[in-house]
PDB file of C-alpha atoms in Angstrom:
ATOM      1  CA  MET A1300       3.871   4.015 -35.702  1.00 50.00           C
ATOM      2  CA  THR A1301       4.173   1.483 -38.555  1.00 62.00           C
ATOM      3  CA  ILE A1302       7.971   1.634 -38.415  1.00 60.00           C
ATOM      4  CA  ASP A1303       7.977   1.105 -34.651  1.00 64.00           C
ATOM      5  CA  PHE A1304       5.631  -1.857 -34.993  1.00 59.00           C
ATOM      6  CA  GLU A1305       7.833  -3.399 -37.688  1.00 68.00           C
ATOM      7  CA  ILE A1306      10.960  -2.991 -35.547  1.00 69.00           C
ATOM      8  CA  HIS A1307       9.101  -4.474 -32.586  1.00 68.00           C
ATOM      9  CA  ARG A1308       7.865  -7.433 -34.636  1.00 73.00           C
ATOM     10  CA  ARG A1309      11.305  -8.064 -36.091  1.00 80.00           C
ATOM     11  CA  ALA A1310      12.878  -8.026 -32.613  1.00 78.00           C
ATOM     12  CA  ASN A1311      10.383 -10.650 -31.435  1.00 75.00           C
ATOM     13  CA  LEU A1312      11.052 -12.760 -34.527  1.00 82.00           C
ATOM     14  CA  VAL A1313      14.823 -12.628 -34.021  1.00 84.00           C
ATOM     15  CA  GLY A1314      14.411 -13.370 -30.306  1.00 82.00           C
ATOM     16  CA  SER A1315      12.240 -16.390 -31.114  1.00 83.00           C
ATOM     17  CA  VAL A1316      14.873 -17.721 -33.499  1.00 88.00           C
ATOM     18  CA  TRP A1317      17.508 -17.361 -30.783  1.00 90.00           C
ATOM     19  CA  MET A1318      15.237 -19.243 -28.354  1.00 85.00           C
ATOM     20  CA  VAL A1319      14.660 -22.142 -30.745  1.00 89.00           C
ATOM     21  CA  ALA A1320      18.401 -22.285 -31.415  1.00 93.00           C
ATOM     22  CA  ALA A1321      19.106 -22.350 -27.677  1.00 90.00           C
ATOM     23  CA  MET A1322      16.655 -25.208 -27.105  1.00 90.00           C
ATOM     24  CA  ALA A1323      18.094 -27.211 -30.010  1.00 94.00           C
ATOM     25  CA  ILE A1324      21.637 -26.794 -28.686  1.00 95.00           C
ATOM     26  CA  PHE A1325      20.548 -27.692 -25.136  1.00 91.00           C
ATOM     27  CA  ALA A1326      19.085 -30.912 -26.571  1.00 93.00           C
ATOM     28  CA  ILE A1327      22.377 -31.615 -28.353  1.00 95.00           C
ATOM     29  CA  GLU A1328      24.187 -31.071 -25.046  1.00 94.00           C
ATOM     30  CA  ASP A1329      21.942 -33.690 -23.424  1.00 92.00           C
ATOM     31  CA  VAL A1330      22.673 -36.163 -26.233  1.00 94.00           C
ATOM     32  CA  LEU A1331      26.438 -35.680 -25.924  1.00 95.00           C
ATOM     33  CA  ILE A1332      26.379 -36.094 -22.136  1.00 93.00           C
ATOM     34  CA  LYS A1333      24.335 -39.281 -22.514  1.00 92.00           C
ATOM     35  CA  LEU A1334      26.925 -40.605 -24.997  1.00 93.00           C
ATOM     36  CA  VAL A1335      29.819 -39.665 -22.698  1.00 93.00           C
ATOM     37  CA  SER A1336      28.115 -41.454 -19.786  1.00 91.00           C
ATOM     38  CA  GLU A1337      28.600 -44.758 -21.624  1.00 90.00           C
ATOM     39  CA  THR A1338      32.312 -44.668 -20.783  1.00 92.00           C
ATOM     40  CA  LEU A1339      32.774 -42.072 -18.014  1.00 92.00           C
ATOM     41  CA  PRO A1340      31.267 -41.895 -14.501  1.00 92.00           C
ATOM     42  CA  VAL A1341      28.647 -39.170 -14.057  1.00 90.00           C
ATOM     43  CA  ALA A1342      30.778 -37.548 -11.341  1.00 92.00           C
ATOM     44  CA  GLN A1343      33.680 -37.161 -13.755  1.00 93.00           C
ATOM     45  CA  ILE A1344      31.386 -35.807 -16.473  1.00 92.00           C
ATOM     46  CA  LEU A1345      30.023 -33.139 -14.133  1.00 92.00           C
ATOM     47  CA  THR A1346      33.494 -32.182 -12.933  1.00 93.00           C
ATOM     48  CA  LEU A1347      35.007 -31.859 -16.416  1.00 93.00           C
ATOM     49  CA  PHE A1348      31.877 -30.195 -17.806  1.00 91.00           C
ATOM     50  CA  GLY A1349      31.936 -27.696 -14.966  1.00 92.00           C
ATOM     51  CA  CYS A1350      35.628 -26.947 -15.474  1.00 94.00           C
ATOM     52  CA  GLY A1351      35.124 -26.275 -19.174  1.00 92.00           C
ATOM     53  CA  GLY A1352      32.138 -23.993 -18.619  1.00 91.00           C
ATOM     54  CA  THR A1353      33.906 -22.144 -15.807  1.00 93.00           C
ATOM     55  CA  VAL A1354      36.901 -21.367 -18.014  1.00 94.00           C
ATOM     56  CA  ILE A1355      34.696 -20.154 -20.876  1.00 92.00           C
ATOM     57  CA  PHE A1356      32.535 -17.866 -18.744  1.00 91.00           C
ATOM     58  CA  ALA A1357      35.571 -16.578 -16.819  1.00 93.00           C
ATOM     59  CA  CYS A1358      37.179 -15.608 -20.135  1.00 93.00           C
ATOM     60  CA  MET A1359      33.947 -13.913 -21.232  1.00 91.00           C
ATOM     61  CA  ALA A1360      33.802 -11.916 -18.000  1.00 91.00           C
ATOM     62  CA  LEU A1361      37.459 -10.892 -18.226  1.00 93.00           C
ATOM     63  CA  PHE A1362      36.996  -9.889 -21.861  1.00 91.00           C
ATOM     64  CA  LYS A1363      34.179  -7.583 -20.747  1.00 90.00           C
ATOM     65  CA  ARG A1364      36.405  -6.350 -17.888  1.00 90.00           C
ATOM     66  CA  GLU A1365      33.982  -7.568 -15.258  1.00 91.00           C
ATOM     67  CA  ARG A1366      35.073  -8.380 -11.732  1.00 89.00           C
ATOM     68  CA  LEU A1367      35.056 -12.120 -11.068  1.00 89.00           C
ATOM     69  CA  PHE A1368      34.345 -11.609  -7.386  1.00 87.00           C
ATOM     70  CA  SER A1369      32.361  -9.036  -5.446  1.00 85.00           C
ATOM     71  CA  ARG A1370      30.401  -8.861  -2.216  1.00 86.00           C
ATOM     72  CA  ASP A1371      27.187  -9.500  -4.125  1.00 85.00           C
ATOM     73  CA  VAL A1372      28.518 -12.891  -5.206  1.00 86.00           C
ATOM     74  CA  VAL A1373      28.360 -14.163  -1.618  1.00 85.00           C
ATOM     75  CA  SER A1374      24.877 -12.796  -0.952  1.00 88.00           C
ATOM     76  CA  ARG A1375      22.215 -15.171   0.327  1.00 89.00           C
ATOM     77  CA  PRO A1376      20.357 -15.461  -3.015  1.00 87.00           C
ATOM     78  CA  MET A1377      23.617 -16.433  -4.729  1.00 88.00           C
ATOM     79  CA  TRP A1378      24.328 -19.124  -2.113  1.00 91.00           C
ATOM     80  CA  LEU A1379      20.826 -20.466  -2.682  1.00 90.00           C
ATOM     81  CA  ARG A1380      21.355 -20.317  -6.440  1.00 88.00           C
ATOM     82  CA  VAL A1381      24.573 -22.325  -6.159  1.00 89.00           C
ATOM     83  CA  PHE A1382      22.863 -24.906  -3.943  1.00 92.00           C
ATOM     84  CA  PHE A1383      19.958 -25.398  -6.351  1.00 92.00           C
ATOM     85  CA  GLU A1384      22.330 -25.420  -9.335  1.00 89.00           C
ATOM     86  CA  ILE A1385      24.240 -28.293  -7.723  1.00 90.00           C
ATOM     87  CA  PHE A1386      20.994 -30.073  -6.860  1.00 93.00           C
ATOM     88  CA  GLY A1387      19.459 -29.610 -10.311  1.00 91.00           C
ATOM     89  CA  ARG A1388      22.558 -30.429 -12.345  1.00 89.00           C
ATOM     90  CA  LEU A1389      23.328 -33.514 -10.294  1.00 90.00           C
ATOM     91  CA  PHE A1390      19.918 -35.139 -10.553  1.00 92.00           C
ATOM     92  CA  TYR A1391      19.169 -34.075 -14.136  1.00 91.00           C
ATOM     93  CA  SER A1392      22.532 -35.432 -15.293  1.00 90.00           C
ATOM     94  CA  LEU A1393      21.741 -38.703 -13.564  1.00 90.00           C
ATOM     95  CA  ALA A1394      18.298 -38.662 -15.195  1.00 91.00           C
ATOM     96  CA  ILE A1395      19.524 -38.278 -18.779  1.00 89.00           C
ATOM     97  CA  THR A1396      22.184 -40.957 -18.277  1.00 89.00           C
ATOM     98  CA  LEU A1397      20.000 -43.535 -16.490  1.00 88.00           C
ATOM     99  CA  THR A1398      16.545 -42.900 -18.003  1.00 86.00           C
ATOM    100  CA  PRO A1399      15.201 -42.270 -21.525  1.00 88.00           C
ATOM    101  CA  LEU A1400      16.260 -38.864 -22.828  1.00 87.00           C
ATOM    102  CA  SER A1401      12.767 -38.131 -24.139  1.00 86.00           C
ATOM    103  CA  SER A1402      11.016 -38.578 -20.772  1.00 86.00           C
ATOM    104  CA  ALA A1403      13.655 -36.565 -18.878  1.00 88.00           C
ATOM    105  CA  THR A1404      13.309 -33.741 -21.411  1.00 87.00           C
ATOM    106  CA  VAL A1405       9.510 -33.695 -21.104  1.00 86.00           C
ATOM    107  CA  ILE A1406       9.578 -33.618 -17.300  1.00 88.00           C
ATOM    108  CA  LEU A1407      12.105 -30.760 -17.381  1.00 87.00           C
ATOM    109  CA  GLN A1408       9.558 -28.617 -19.231  1.00 83.00           C
ATOM    110  CA  ALA A1409       7.495 -28.402 -16.043  1.00 86.00           C
ATOM    111  CA  THR A1410      10.153 -26.084 -14.597  1.00 83.00           C
ATOM    112  CA  PRO A1411       8.388 -22.804 -15.561  1.00 81.00           C
ATOM    113  CA  ILE A1412       5.172 -24.081 -13.986  1.00 83.00           C
ATOM    114  CA  VAL A1413       6.938 -24.803 -10.692  1.00 85.00           C
ATOM    115  CA  VAL A1414       8.675 -21.398 -10.881  1.00 81.00           C
ATOM    116  CA  VAL A1415       5.294 -19.636 -11.077  1.00 79.00           C
ATOM    117  CA  ALA A1416       4.033 -21.612  -8.074  1.00 84.00           C
ATOM    118  CA  GLY A1417       7.234 -20.837  -6.160  1.00 83.00           C
ATOM    119  CA  ALA A1418       7.010 -17.138  -7.011  1.00 80.00           C
ATOM    120  CA  ALA A1419       3.485 -17.064  -5.573  1.00 81.00           C
ATOM    121  CA  LEU A1420       4.475 -18.879  -2.390  1.00 82.00           C
ATOM    122  CA  ILE A1421       7.881 -17.264  -1.808  1.00 80.00           C
ATOM    123  CA  PHE A1422       7.712 -13.813  -3.414  1.00 76.00           C
ATOM    124  CA  ARG A1423       3.972 -13.385  -2.780  1.00 77.00           C
ATOM    125  CA  GLU A1424       3.329 -12.719  -6.446  1.00 73.00           C
ATOM    126  CA  LYS A1425      -0.380 -12.667  -7.234  1.00 78.00           C
ATOM    127  CA  VAL A1426      -1.518 -15.867  -8.933  1.00 75.00           C
ATOM    128  CA  GLY A1427      -5.242 -16.178  -9.578  1.00 79.00           C
ATOM    129  CA  PRO A1428      -7.326 -19.355  -9.337  1.00 84.00           C
ATOM    130  CA  ARG A1429      -7.108 -20.018 -13.095  1.00 84.00           C
ATOM    131  CA  ARG A1430      -3.323 -20.078 -13.037  1.00 80.00           C
ATOM    132  CA  TRP A1431      -3.357 -22.286  -9.925  1.00 85.00           C
ATOM    133  CA  ILE A1432      -5.600 -24.708 -11.823  1.00 88.00           C
ATOM    134  CA  ALA A1433      -3.127 -24.611 -14.728  1.00 84.00           C
ATOM    135  CA  ILE A1434      -0.255 -25.321 -12.314  1.00 84.00           C
ATOM    136  CA  VAL A1435      -2.095 -28.354 -10.958  1.00 87.00           C
ATOM    137  CA  VAL A1436      -2.835 -29.548 -14.521  1.00 88.00           C
ATOM    138  CA  GLY A1437       0.843 -29.252 -15.429  1.00 85.00           C
ATOM    139  CA  LEU A1438       1.875 -31.250 -12.378  1.00 84.00           C
ATOM    140  CA  ILE A1439      -0.736 -33.865 -13.257  1.00 87.00           C
ATOM    141  CA  GLY A1440       1.013 -34.079 -16.624  1.00 85.00           C
ATOM    142  CA  VAL A1441       4.236 -35.037 -14.833  1.00 87.00           C
ATOM    143  CA  VAL A1442       2.363 -37.722 -12.869  1.00 84.00           C
ATOM    144  CA  VAL A1443       0.859 -39.090 -16.094  1.00 84.00           C
ATOM    145  CA  ILE A1444       4.363 -39.416 -17.577  1.00 82.00           C
ATOM    146  CA  ILE A1445       5.975 -41.263 -14.671  1.00 78.00           C
ATOM    147  CA  GLN A1446       2.817 -43.374 -13.948  1.00 77.00           C
ATOM    148  CA  PRO A1447       3.339 -44.084 -10.245  1.00 71.00           C
ATOM    149  CA  GLY A1448       1.768 -47.349  -9.099  1.00 61.00           C
ATOM    150  CA  SER A1449       1.827 -48.907 -12.561  1.00 61.00           C
ATOM    151  CA  GLU A1450       4.041 -51.732 -13.785  1.00 59.00           C
ATOM    152  CA  SER A1451       5.977 -49.326 -16.015  1.00 57.00           C
ATOM    153  CA  PHE A1452       6.825 -47.007 -13.118  1.00 64.00           C
ATOM    154  CA  SER A1453      10.530 -46.689 -12.319  1.00 75.00           C
ATOM    155  CA  MET A1454      11.985 -45.011  -9.250  1.00 79.00           C
ATOM    156  CA  LEU A1455      14.647 -43.584 -11.574  1.00 81.00           C
ATOM    157  CA  SER A1456      11.949 -41.262 -12.964  1.00 83.00           C
ATOM    158  CA  ILE A1457      12.202 -39.364  -9.681  1.00 89.00           C
ATOM    159  CA  LEU A1458      15.689 -38.237 -10.772  1.00 91.00           C
ATOM    160  CA  ALA A1459      14.243 -36.048 -13.525  1.00 90.00           C
ATOM    161  CA  ILE A1460      11.673 -34.586 -11.121  1.00 90.00           C
ATOM    162  CA  LEU A1461      14.380 -33.739  -8.578  1.00 93.00           C
ATOM    163  CA  GLY A1462      16.467 -32.165 -11.336  1.00 92.00           C
ATOM    164  CA  MET A1463      13.471 -30.124 -12.481  1.00 91.00           C
ATOM    165  CA  LEU A1464      12.823 -28.922  -8.916  1.00 92.00           C
ATOM    166  CA  GLY A1465      16.486 -27.959  -8.570  1.00 91.00           C
ATOM    167  CA  PHE A1466      16.409 -25.880 -11.747  1.00 87.00           C
ATOM    168  CA  ALA A1467      13.163 -24.222 -10.625  1.00 87.00           C
ATOM    169  CA  GLY A1468      14.838 -23.283  -7.336  1.00 88.00           C
ATOM    170  CA  ARG A1469      17.812 -21.928  -9.262  1.00 85.00           C
ATOM    171  CA  ASP A1470      15.558 -19.750 -11.430  1.00 81.00           C
ATOM    172  CA  LEU A1471      13.753 -18.406  -8.370  1.00 84.00           C
ATOM    173  CA  ALA A1472      17.074 -17.630  -6.666  1.00 85.00           C
ATOM    174  CA  SER A1473      18.263 -15.914  -9.855  1.00 79.00           C
ATOM    175  CA  ARG A1474      15.292 -13.552  -9.657  1.00 75.00           C
ATOM    176  CA  ALA A1475      16.353 -12.581  -6.145  1.00 78.00           C
ATOM    177  CA  ALA A1476      20.062 -12.253  -7.035  1.00 79.00           C
ATOM    178  CA  PRO A1477      21.542  -8.729  -7.042  1.00 82.00           C
ATOM    179  CA  ALA A1478      21.026  -6.941 -10.352  1.00 76.00           C
ATOM    180  CA  SER A1479      24.705  -5.977 -10.392  1.00 81.00           C
ATOM    181  CA  ILE A1480      25.703  -9.554 -11.211  1.00 82.00           C
ATOM    182  CA  SER A1481      26.025  -9.991 -14.979  1.00 83.00           C
ATOM    183  CA  THR A1482      25.051 -12.978 -17.094  1.00 80.00           C
ATOM    184  CA  SER A1483      28.711 -13.980 -17.461  1.00 85.00           C
ATOM    185  CA  ILE A1484      29.234 -13.992 -13.697  1.00 88.00           C
ATOM    186  CA  LEU A1485      26.038 -15.961 -13.154  1.00 85.00           C
ATOM    187  CA  GLY A1486      27.271 -18.490 -15.706  1.00 85.00           C
ATOM    188  CA  LEU A1487      30.704 -18.621 -14.076  1.00 90.00           C
ATOM    189  CA  TYR A1488      29.378 -19.443 -10.630  1.00 90.00           C
ATOM    190  CA  GLY A1489      26.756 -21.743 -12.084  1.00 87.00           C
ATOM    191  CA  PHE A1490      29.459 -23.902 -13.646  1.00 90.00           C
ATOM    192  CA  LEU A1491      31.558 -23.717 -10.478  1.00 92.00           C
ATOM    193  CA  ALA A1492      28.528 -25.256  -8.796  1.00 91.00           C
ATOM    194  CA  VAL A1493      28.587 -28.046 -11.396  1.00 91.00           C
ATOM    195  CA  ILE A1494      32.191 -28.791 -10.400  1.00 93.00           C
ATOM    196  CA  ALA A1495      31.100 -28.969  -6.772  1.00 91.00           C
ATOM    197  CA  ALA A1496      28.314 -31.373  -7.729  1.00 90.00           C
ATOM    198  CA  GLY A1497      30.771 -33.620  -9.546  1.00 92.00           C
ATOM    199  CA  VAL A1498      33.276 -33.644  -6.706  1.00 92.00           C
ATOM    200  CA  ALA A1499      30.578 -34.365  -4.120  1.00 89.00           C
ATOM    201  CA  LEU A1500      29.193 -37.234  -6.205  1.00 89.00           C
ATOM    202  CA  SER A1501      32.670 -38.703  -6.726  1.00 90.00           C
ATOM    203  CA  PHE A1502      33.249 -38.872  -2.970  1.00 88.00           C
ATOM    204  CA  TRP A1503      29.801 -40.403  -2.487  1.00 86.00           C
ATOM    205  CA  GLU A1504      30.217 -43.072  -5.165  1.00 82.00           C
ATOM    206  CA  GLY A1505      33.917 -43.728  -4.629  1.00 83.00           C
ATOM    207  CA  ILE A1506      34.324 -44.497  -8.342  1.00 83.00           C
ATOM    208  CA  PRO A1507      37.785 -43.522  -9.650  1.00 86.00           C
ATOM    209  CA  PHE A1508      38.075 -41.200 -12.625  1.00 88.00           C
ATOM    210  CA  VAL A1509      39.180 -42.787 -15.898  1.00 88.00           C
ATOM    211  CA  LEU A1510      41.187 -41.442 -18.809  1.00 88.00           C
ATOM    212  CA  PRO A1511      38.697 -40.662 -21.600  1.00 89.00           C
ATOM    213  CA  GLY A1512      39.346 -41.893 -25.106  1.00 89.00           C
ATOM    214  CA  VAL A1513      39.530 -39.692 -28.169  1.00 92.00           C
ATOM    215  CA  GLU A1514      35.889 -40.169 -29.139  1.00 93.00           C
ATOM    216  CA  THR A1515      34.658 -39.585 -25.581  1.00 93.00           C
ATOM    217  CA  SER A1516      36.838 -36.480 -25.253  1.00 93.00           C
ATOM    218  CA  PHE A1517      35.359 -35.167 -28.495  1.00 95.00           C
ATOM    219  CA  TYR A1518      31.819 -35.679 -27.179  1.00 94.00           C
ATOM    220  CA  LEU A1519      32.702 -34.043 -23.853  1.00 94.00           C
ATOM    221  CA  VAL A1520      34.232 -30.958 -25.470  1.00 94.00           C
ATOM    222  CA  GLY A1521      31.184 -30.763 -27.710  1.00 95.00           C
ATOM    223  CA  ALA A1522      28.902 -30.883 -24.657  1.00 93.00           C
ATOM    224  CA  ILE A1523      30.833 -28.050 -23.009  1.00 92.00           C
ATOM    225  CA  VAL A1524      30.706 -25.885 -26.123  1.00 93.00           C
ATOM    226  CA  ALA A1525      27.016 -26.702 -26.622  1.00 94.00           C
ATOM    227  CA  GLY A1526      26.155 -25.925 -23.002  1.00 89.00           C
ATOM    228  CA  THR A1527      27.800 -22.509 -22.986  1.00 88.00           C
ATOM    229  CA  THR A1528      26.539 -21.641 -26.477  1.00 91.00           C
ATOM    230  CA  ALA A1529      22.977 -22.596 -25.556  1.00 89.00           C
ATOM    231  CA  TYR A1530      23.151 -20.535 -22.367  1.00 82.00           C
ATOM    232  CA  ALA A1531      24.415 -17.503 -24.285  1.00 82.00           C
ATOM    233  CA  SER A1532      21.722 -17.989 -26.959  1.00 87.00           C
ATOM    234  CA  LEU A1533      19.045 -18.166 -24.270  1.00 82.00           C
ATOM    235  CA  MET A1534      20.222 -14.885 -22.753  1.00 76.00           C
ATOM    236  CA  LYS A1535      20.315 -13.335 -26.229  1.00 79.00           C
ATOM    237  CA  ALA A1536      16.733 -14.454 -26.862  1.00 81.00           C
ATOM    238  CA  MET A1537      15.439 -13.027 -23.599  1.00 69.00           C
ATOM    239  CA  ARG A1538      17.134  -9.688 -24.231  1.00 69.00           C
ATOM    240  CA  THR A1539      16.155  -9.334 -27.904  1.00 74.00           C
ATOM    241  CA  GLY A1540      12.411  -9.937 -27.939  1.00 67.00           C
ATOM    242  CA  GLU A1541       9.612  -9.604 -25.405  1.00 67.00           C
ATOM    243  CA  VAL A1542       9.536 -12.318 -22.760  1.00 60.00           C
ATOM    244  CA  SER A1543       5.923 -13.149 -23.627  1.00 59.00           C
ATOM    245  CA  ALA A1544       6.832 -13.521 -27.305  1.00 66.00           C
ATOM    246  CA  VAL A1545       9.943 -15.682 -27.009  1.00 76.00           C
ATOM    247  CA  THR A1546       9.218 -17.798 -23.913  1.00 72.00           C
ATOM    248  CA  PRO A1547       6.661 -20.122 -25.601  1.00 76.00           C
ATOM    249  CA  PHE A1548       9.433 -21.282 -27.929  1.00 81.00           C
ATOM    250  CA  ARG A1549      11.126 -22.914 -24.911  1.00 82.00           C
ATOM    251  CA  TYR A1550       8.828 -25.854 -25.555  1.00 84.00           C
ATOM    252  CA  SER A1551      10.582 -26.519 -28.863  1.00 86.00           C
ATOM    253  CA  ARG A1552      13.096 -28.390 -26.699  1.00 87.00           C
ATOM    254  CA  LEU A1553      10.439 -31.081 -26.368  1.00 85.00           C
ATOM    255  CA  LEU A1554      10.520 -31.710 -30.109  1.00 86.00           C
ATOM    256  CA  PHE A1555      14.299 -31.908 -30.234  1.00 91.00           C
ATOM    257  CA  GLY A1556      14.599 -34.037 -27.085  1.00 89.00           C
ATOM    258  CA  ILE A1557      11.953 -36.553 -28.146  1.00 89.00           C
ATOM    259  CA  ALA A1558      13.299 -36.701 -31.719  1.00 90.00           C
ATOM    260  CA  PHE A1559      16.863 -37.353 -30.548  1.00 92.00           C
ATOM    261  CA  GLY A1560      15.657 -39.967 -28.073  1.00 90.00           C
ATOM    262  CA  VAL A1561      13.705 -41.864 -30.728  1.00 89.00           C
ATOM    263  CA  VAL A1562      16.230 -41.595 -33.569  1.00 91.00           C
ATOM    264  CA  LEU A1563      19.529 -41.959 -31.702  1.00 91.00           C
ATOM    265  CA  PHE A1564      18.605 -44.151 -28.723  1.00 89.00           C
ATOM    266  CA  ASN A1565      15.612 -46.103 -30.099  1.00 90.00           C
ATOM    267  CA  GLU A1566      13.341 -44.860 -27.322  1.00 87.00           C
ATOM    268  CA  GLU A1567       9.601 -45.439 -27.506  1.00 84.00           C
ATOM    269  CA  VAL A1568       7.119 -42.617 -27.012  1.00 82.00           C
ATOM    270  CA  GLY A1569       3.927 -43.993 -25.490  1.00 81.00           C
ATOM    271  CA  LEU A1570       0.464 -42.506 -25.173  1.00 82.00           C
ATOM    272  CA  SER A1571       1.030 -41.543 -21.519  1.00 83.00           C
ATOM    273  CA  MET A1572       4.100 -39.494 -22.429  1.00 83.00           C
ATOM    274  CA  LEU A1573       2.272 -37.696 -25.233  1.00 85.00           C
ATOM    275  CA  LEU A1574      -0.689 -36.991 -22.954  1.00 89.00           C
ATOM    276  CA  GLY A1575       1.523 -35.756 -20.119  1.00 85.00           C
ATOM    277  CA  CYS A1576       3.543 -33.660 -22.544  1.00 85.00           C
ATOM    278  CA  GLY A1577       0.345 -32.063 -23.842  1.00 87.00           C
ATOM    279  CA  LEU A1578      -0.856 -31.223 -20.334  1.00 86.00           C
ATOM    280  CA  ILE A1579       2.495 -29.619 -19.435  1.00 86.00           C
ATOM    281  CA  VAL A1580       2.677 -27.530 -22.620  1.00 85.00           C
ATOM    282  CA  ILE A1581      -0.960 -26.391 -22.504  1.00 87.00           C
ATOM    283  CA  SER A1582      -0.767 -25.419 -18.828  1.00 85.00           C
ATOM    284  CA  GLY A1583       2.564 -23.633 -19.337  1.00 80.00           C
ATOM    285  CA  LEU A1584       1.294 -21.629 -22.296  1.00 81.00           C
ATOM    286  CA  PHE A1585      -1.919 -20.768 -20.424  1.00 80.00           C
ATOM    287  CA  ILE A1586       0.064 -19.517 -17.408  1.00 75.00           C
ATOM    288  CA  LEU A1587       2.207 -17.392 -19.721  1.00 72.00           C
ATOM    289  CA  TRP A1588      -0.876 -16.007 -21.476  1.00 74.00           C
ATOM    290  CA  ARG A1589      -2.581 -15.143 -18.181  1.00 67.00           C
ATOM    291  CA  SER A1590       0.596 -13.504 -16.880  1.00 63.00           C
ATOM    292  CA  THR A1591       0.877 -11.402 -20.032  1.00 62.00           C
ATOM    293  CA  SER A1592      -2.797 -10.424 -19.878  1.00 60.00           C
ATOM    294  CA  ALA A1593      -2.483  -9.373 -16.255  1.00 54.00           C
ATOM    295  CA  ALA A1594       0.602  -7.279 -17.028  1.00 50.00           C
ATOM    296  CA  THR A1595      -1.225  -5.582 -19.927  1.00 52.00           C
ATOM    297  CA  VAL A1596      -4.186  -4.690 -17.727  1.00 49.00           C
ATOM    298  CA  LYS A1597      -1.898  -3.184 -15.084  1.00 53.00           C
ATOM    299  CA  SER A1598      -0.064  -1.098 -17.641  1.00 49.00           C
TER     300      SER A1598
END
């Protein structure tokens, strides 16, 4: 029994380390994309970023001898996943390039809260009144951050909210996707969706692509490597430890995102952001705790 407990505890510890690493690398990806956006149009960034990720995940799938295309790939949940991937990537990329990185990162952390609400409404998962209260509190945290109606409110803040909603829709669609589709294939079609988002935005804006310089190319390649590495680390975390043990460490992305925003881009973190951030984290952790408690009772 003691040996089993020690193995179990070690697995959760390793999984938590993988999760923190994933969140740190995701934050680095955001920084690099924000730097690239100083010289390249967002549409071009999305297109090139998508191409790089597609190649990497295609190579991973081929290395594992997985089929790149199957009937399950064109199932309705996968079409919905692609749509929300495009939606989320497009607006979140615009958010981190046009708004402070710290605020966009904080708003993104409301994604799990919206996923729980969506699961209750769409998949009819049972969510008690306490978790609904926590969901409302988390959403209030988002409102506190963007401060609608105040002098500091910016319509650009809506970009991060739209990106967050897109990623929540993607996560919900992923839960409904056929189990036969591997992580590599999900990543492949996710990055194909990013290409589609970039192409669609380029037609909308009508801004011509430009030849990136050496420094910009270096940042862009770094963003691609960071994005795929973070995604793989996230999957490793979720498959190493228990979901309830490793998921809370998702919020470490807040620390990295805010720190990078302050140190690298001289962003200011006001009281409203700290208060909103606290509401989002507390409500998210409470929802996770209640979900874990309910699962334990059922078992």
